[in-house]
Amino acid sequence: EAGVAQSPRYKIIEKRQSVAFWCNPISGHATLYWYQQILGQGPKLLIQFQNNGVVDDSQLPKDRFSAERLKGVDSTLKIQPAKLEDSAVYLCASSLRQTHSYNEQFFGPGTRLTVL
Amino acid sequence: SQKIEQNSEALNIQEGKTATLTCNYTNYSPAYLQWYRQDPGRGPVFLLLIRENEKEKRKERLKVTFDTTLKQSLFHITASQPADSATYLCALDGGGGFKTIFGAGTRLFVKA
């Protein structure tokens, strides 16, 4: 079974520029997550999709971050404009998870973003 | 606010010994508690899940305990090996669509 795919793996941009990350979850997984992991910290959930609907985006800085899940499969996360403090690894994960149950999350390799 | 605490200092142990990692939490009543392993440059990998009504879970050399009164989980790796060296993350999940909250992780070094 193919894992969660993410691209690009690395990105370096100047502050105030825009950047987009792409994620392809495991086939058949209903739930998709985007996490931000700052060096030395645990992953912090930015947004969670159930199929193509948003379940939780309470920690997404909506003035600069946006995300969509096209047709309930692939997803893109965008930052516009980027700030220095956005430097982090952006992890995508997916799970079979349905409401009122739990399934393990499968993570992609992440995209390391450096904002100069 | 919800808070998860894991040993911030790295844990160094000798090969063959048992490694014990601690996860404490406050202001949360998780339905599930999970442990993940993360290697440098990689995403976390799921290891074990334990439910709020379970006291202990085992998988091969891994054992997890969950004390909802103390609000603590212990993660044990028996007969540790250098290949077990990694960062181990504790995560809480409220179930029913509630978001998963991760701790900062504990770095484990197993010396040959």
Short mmCIF file of N, CA and C in Angstrom, two decimals, chain A residues 6-103:
data_model
loop_
_atom_site.label_atom_id
_atom_site.label_comp_id
_atom_site.label_asym_id
_atom_site.label_seq_id
_atom_site.Cartn_x
_atom_site.Cartn_y
_atom_site.Cartn_z
N GLN A 6 3.81 13.70 -0.16
CA GLN A 6 3.83 15.16 -0.01
C GLN A 6 4.88 15.75 -0.94
N SER A 7 4.59 16.94 -1.41
CA SER A 7 5.59 17.66 -2.19
C SER A 7 5.38 19.15 -2.03
N PRO A 8 6.45 19.96 -2.16
CA PRO A 8 7.83 19.50 -2.26
C PRO A 8 8.35 19.00 -0.90
N ARG A 9 9.54 18.45 -0.86
CA ARG A 9 10.12 18.03 0.41
C ARG A 9 10.77 19.20 1.14
N TYR A 10 11.30 20.13 0.37
CA TYR A 10 11.96 21.30 0.95
C TYR A 10 11.56 22.54 0.16
N LYS A 11 11.45 23.67 0.89
CA LYS A 11 11.13 24.93 0.23
C LYS A 11 11.76 26.06 1.01
N ILE A 12 12.43 26.95 0.29
CA ILE A 12 13.01 28.14 0.91
C ILE A 12 12.42 29.35 0.20
N ILE A 13 11.84 30.26 0.98
CA ILE A 13 11.24 31.46 0.40
C ILE A 13 11.62 32.67 1.25
N GLU A 14 11.40 33.84 0.66
CA GLU A 14 11.58 35.08 1.40
C GLU A 14 10.27 35.41 2.12
N LYS A 15 10.38 36.13 3.23
CA LYS A 15 9.15 36.54 3.92
C LYS A 15 8.30 37.39 2.98
N ARG A 16 7.01 37.29 3.20
CA ARG A 16 5.98 37.97 2.39
C ARG A 16 5.71 37.27 1.05
N GLN A 17 6.49 36.24 0.72
CA GLN A 17 6.17 35.45 -0.47
C GLN A 17 5.08 34.44 -0.16
N SER A 18 4.58 33.80 -1.21
CA SER A 18 3.56 32.77 -1.05
C SER A 18 4.16 31.41 -1.31
N VAL A 19 3.52 30.39 -0.73
CA VAL A 19 4.00 29.02 -0.92
C VAL A 19 2.81 28.07 -0.81
N ALA A 20 2.89 26.96 -1.53
CA ALA A 20 1.83 25.97 -1.48
C ALA A 20 2.42 24.58 -1.32
N PHE A 21 1.75 23.76 -0.53
CA PHE A 21 2.17 22.38 -0.30
C PHE A 21 1.05 21.46 -0.78
N TRP A 22 1.46 20.30 -1.25
CA TRP A 22 0.48 19.34 -1.78
C TRP A 22 0.57 18.02 -1.02
N CYS A 23 -0.58 17.38 -0.85
CA CYS A 23 -0.64 16.11 -0.14
C CYS A 23 -1.58 15.16 -0.87
N ASN A 24 -1.14 13.93 -1.03
CA ASN A 24 -1.99 12.87 -1.58
C ASN A 24 -2.11 11.79 -0.51
N PRO A 25 -3.27 11.64 0.10
CA PRO A 25 -3.41 10.67 1.20
C PRO A 25 -3.46 9.24 0.70
N ILE A 26 -3.49 8.32 1.62
CA ILE A 26 -3.64 6.90 1.28
C ILE A 26 -5.04 6.70 0.70
N SER A 27 -5.11 5.93 -0.36
CA SER A 27 -6.37 5.70 -1.05
C SER A 27 -7.43 5.14 -0.09
N GLY A 28 -8.60 5.77 -0.11
CA GLY A 28 -9.70 5.29 0.73
C GLY A 28 -9.78 5.93 2.10
N HIS A 29 -8.77 6.71 2.46
CA HIS A 29 -8.79 7.37 3.77
C HIS A 29 -9.69 8.59 3.73
N ALA A 30 -10.67 8.60 4.63
CA ALA A 30 -11.66 9.67 4.61
C ALA A 30 -11.14 10.95 5.26
N THR A 31 -10.25 10.79 6.22
CA THR A 31 -9.81 11.96 7.00
C THR A 31 -8.40 12.36 6.62
N LEU A 32 -8.20 13.66 6.46
CA LEU A 32 -6.89 14.21 6.12
C LEU A 32 -6.57 15.33 7.09
N TYR A 33 -5.33 15.35 7.54
CA TYR A 33 -4.87 16.34 8.52
C TYR A 33 -3.66 17.08 7.98
N TRP A 34 -3.58 18.36 8.32
CA TRP A 34 -2.35 19.13 8.12
C TRP A 34 -1.85 19.56 9.49
N TYR A 35 -0.58 19.27 9.75
CA TYR A 35 0.06 19.65 11.00
C TYR A 35 1.24 20.57 10.71
N GLN A 36 1.54 21.43 11.68
CA GLN A 36 2.75 22.24 11.65
C GLN A 36 3.65 21.76 12.79
N GLN A 37 4.89 21.43 12.48
CA GLN A 37 5.83 21.00 13.53
C GLN A 37 7.04 21.93 13.52
N ILE A 38 7.12 22.74 14.55
CA ILE A 38 8.26 23.63 14.73
C ILE A 38 9.36 22.84 15.43
N LEU A 39 10.60 23.14 15.11
CA LEU A 39 11.74 22.39 15.65
C LEU A 39 11.67 22.28 17.17
N GLY A 40 11.76 21.05 17.66
CA GLY A 40 11.74 20.82 19.10
C GLY A 40 10.36 20.71 19.71
N GLN A 41 9.32 20.82 18.88
CA GLN A 41 7.95 20.73 19.37
C GLN A 41 7.23 19.56 18.70
N GLY A 42 6.09 19.21 19.27
CA GLY A 42 5.27 18.18 18.65
C GLY A 42 4.42 18.78 17.53
N PRO A 43 3.86 17.94 16.69
CA PRO A 43 2.98 18.44 15.62
C PRO A 43 1.76 19.16 16.19
N LYS A 44 1.40 20.27 15.57
CA LYS A 44 0.21 21.03 15.97
C LYS A 44 -0.78 20.99 14.82
N LEU A 45 -2.01 20.53 15.12
CA LEU A 45 -3.01 20.42 14.07
C LEU A 45 -3.40 21.79 13.54
N LEU A 46 -3.34 21.94 12.21
CA LEU A 46 -3.80 23.18 11.58
C LEU A 46 -5.23 23.02 11.08
N ILE A 47 -5.49 21.92 10.39
CA ILE A 47 -6.81 21.71 9.82
C ILE A 47 -7.04 20.22 9.63
N GLN A 48 -8.29 19.81 9.82
CA GLN A 48 -8.69 18.42 9.65
C GLN A 48 -9.89 18.38 8.72
N PHE A 49 -9.80 17.54 7.69
CA PHE A 49 -10.88 17.34 6.74
C PHE A 49 -11.50 15.95 6.94
N GLN A 50 -12.80 15.88 6.81
CA GLN A 50 -13.49 14.60 6.73
C GLN A 50 -14.11 14.59 5.34
N ASN A 51 -13.56 13.72 4.47
CA ASN A 51 -13.89 13.78 3.04
C ASN A 51 -13.52 15.19 2.55
N ASN A 52 -14.42 15.97 2.01
CA ASN A 52 -14.02 17.30 1.56
C ASN A 52 -14.56 18.41 2.45
N GLY A 53 -15.06 18.04 3.64
CA GLY A 53 -15.56 19.03 4.58
C GLY A 53 -14.57 19.26 5.71
N VAL A 54 -14.54 20.49 6.23
CA VAL A 54 -13.63 20.85 7.32
C VAL A 54 -14.25 20.44 8.66
N VAL A 55 -13.50 19.64 9.44
CA VAL A 55 -13.94 19.22 10.77
C VAL A 55 -13.43 20.18 11.83
N ASP A 56 -12.17 20.59 11.70
CA ASP A 56 -11.55 21.47 12.70
C ASP A 56 -10.49 22.33 12.02
N ASP A 57 -10.63 23.61 12.11
CA ASP A 57 -9.59 24.53 11.63
C ASP A 57 -9.35 25.63 12.66
N SER A 58 -9.58 25.29 13.93
CA SER A 58 -9.51 26.29 15.00
C SER A 58 -8.10 26.85 15.20
N GLN A 59 -7.07 26.12 14.80
CA GLN A 59 -5.70 26.59 14.99
C GLN A 59 -5.05 27.04 13.68
N LEU A 60 -5.84 27.19 12.66
CA LEU A 60 -5.32 27.66 11.37
C LEU A 60 -5.34 29.19 11.34
N PRO A 61 -4.19 29.83 11.14
CA PRO A 61 -4.16 31.31 11.05
C PRO A 61 -4.81 31.75 9.73
N LYS A 62 -6.08 31.98 9.80
CA LYS A 62 -6.86 32.13 8.57
C LYS A 62 -6.55 33.41 7.80
N ASP A 63 -5.85 34.34 8.44
CA ASP A 63 -5.50 35.56 7.71
C ASP A 63 -4.40 35.30 6.69
N ARG A 64 -3.67 34.19 6.85
CA ARG A 64 -2.58 33.92 5.91
C ARG A 64 -2.55 32.48 5.40
N PHE A 65 -3.18 31.57 6.11
CA PHE A 65 -3.19 30.16 5.72
C PHE A 65 -4.55 29.80 5.14
N SER A 66 -4.51 28.96 4.11
CA SER A 66 -5.74 28.41 3.57
C SER A 66 -5.48 26.98 3.13
N ALA A 67 -6.53 26.18 3.12
CA ALA A 67 -6.38 24.79 2.70
C ALA A 67 -7.66 24.33 2.04
N GLU A 68 -7.50 23.43 1.11
CA GLU A 68 -8.66 22.82 0.46
C GLU A 68 -8.37 21.36 0.17
N ARG A 69 -9.44 20.61 0.08
CA ARG A 69 -9.30 19.19 -0.25
C ARG A 69 -10.19 18.92 -1.46
N LEU A 70 -9.53 18.79 -2.59
CA LEU A 70 -10.24 18.67 -3.85
C LEU A 70 -10.92 17.32 -3.97
N LYS A 71 -12.22 17.33 -4.13
CA LYS A 71 -13.01 16.12 -4.36
C LYS A 71 -12.78 15.07 -3.26
N GLY A 72 -12.39 15.52 -2.09
CA GLY A 72 -12.22 14.60 -0.97
C GLY A 72 -11.01 13.70 -1.08
N VAL A 73 -10.04 14.08 -1.95
CA VAL A 73 -8.85 13.23 -2.09
C VAL A 73 -7.61 14.08 -1.77
N ASP A 74 -6.96 14.64 -2.83
CA ASP A 74 -5.77 15.47 -2.62
C ASP A 74 -6.09 16.73 -1.84
N SER A 75 -5.04 17.30 -1.28
CA SER A 75 -5.22 18.55 -0.54
C SER A 75 -4.04 19.47 -0.77
N THR A 76 -4.29 20.76 -0.72
CA THR A 76 -3.23 21.76 -0.77
C THR A 76 -3.35 22.69 0.42
N LEU A 77 -2.21 23.09 0.94
CA LEU A 77 -2.11 24.06 2.03
C LEU A 77 -1.31 25.23 1.51
N LYS A 78 -1.84 26.43 1.66
CA LYS A 78 -1.19 27.62 1.14
C LYS A 78 -0.91 28.62 2.25
N ILE A 79 0.22 29.30 2.14
CA ILE A 79 0.57 30.38 3.05
C ILE A 79 0.81 31.63 2.21
N GLN A 80 0.08 32.69 2.55
CA GLN A 80 0.21 33.93 1.77
C GLN A 80 -0.23 35.12 2.61
N PRO A 81 0.68 36.01 3.00
CA PRO A 81 2.13 35.96 2.80
C PRO A 81 2.82 35.24 3.96
N ALA A 82 3.97 34.70 3.71
CA ALA A 82 4.71 33.96 4.74
C ALA A 82 5.43 34.91 5.70
N LYS A 83 5.54 34.46 6.94
CA LYS A 83 6.29 35.17 7.96
C LYS A 83 7.45 34.30 8.43
N LEU A 84 8.42 34.92 9.09
CA LEU A 84 9.58 34.17 9.58
C LEU A 84 9.15 33.02 10.48
N GLU A 85 8.13 33.28 11.32
CA GLU A 85 7.71 32.26 12.29
C GLU A 85 6.98 31.07 11.65
N ASP A 86 6.75 31.14 10.33
CA ASP A 86 6.14 30.00 9.64
C ASP A 86 7.16 28.92 9.29
N SER A 87 8.44 29.19 9.54
CA SER A 87 9.47 28.19 9.29
C SER A 87 9.20 26.97 10.17
N ALA A 88 9.01 25.83 9.52
CA ALA A 88 8.60 24.62 10.24
C ALA A 88 8.53 23.47 9.22
N VAL A 89 8.21 22.30 9.74
CA VAL A 89 7.89 21.17 8.87
C VAL A 89 6.37 21.04 8.83
N TYR A 90 5.83 20.94 7.64
CA TYR A 90 4.38 20.80 7.47
C TYR A 90 4.10 19.34 7.11
N LEU A 91 3.39 18.70 8.01
CA LEU A 91 3.10 17.27 7.89
C LEU A 91 1.65 17.06 7.45
N CYS A 92 1.48 16.15 6.54
CA CYS A 92 0.14 15.73 6.14
C CYS A 92 -0.06 14.31 6.66
N ALA A 93 -1.24 14.02 7.14
CA ALA A 93 -1.56 12.67 7.61
C ALA A 93 -2.95 12.30 7.13
N SER A 94 -3.21 11.00 7.09
CA SER A 94 -4.55 10.56 6.73
C SER A 94 -4.93 9.37 7.59
N SER A 95 -6.22 9.14 7.70
CA SER A 95 -6.72 7.98 8.45
C SER A 95 -8.06 7.58 7.89
N LEU A 96 -8.47 6.36 8.24
CA LEU A 96 -9.78 5.87 7.84
C LEU A 96 -10.88 6.52 8.66
N ARG A 97 -10.50 7.24 9.68
CA ARG A 97 -11.35 7.73 10.74
C ARG A 97 -12.73 8.21 10.32
N GLN A 98 -13.70 7.69 11.00
CA GLN A 98 -15.05 8.19 10.87
C GLN A 98 -15.46 8.77 12.22
N THR A 99 -16.51 9.51 12.26
CA THR A 99 -16.96 10.13 13.51
C THR A 99 -17.21 9.06 14.57
N HIS A 100 -16.85 9.36 15.79
CA HIS A 100 -17.07 8.51 16.95
C HIS A 100 -16.26 7.22 16.92
N SER A 101 -15.18 7.22 16.19
CA SER A 101 -14.29 6.08 16.24
C SER A 101 -12.88 6.59 16.02
N TYR A 102 -11.93 5.73 16.23
CA TYR A 102 -10.55 6.15 16.06
C TYR A 102 -9.80 5.21 15.14
N ASN A 103 -9.03 5.74 14.25
CA ASN A 103 -8.09 4.97 13.45
C ASN A 103 -6.74 5.66 13.49
#
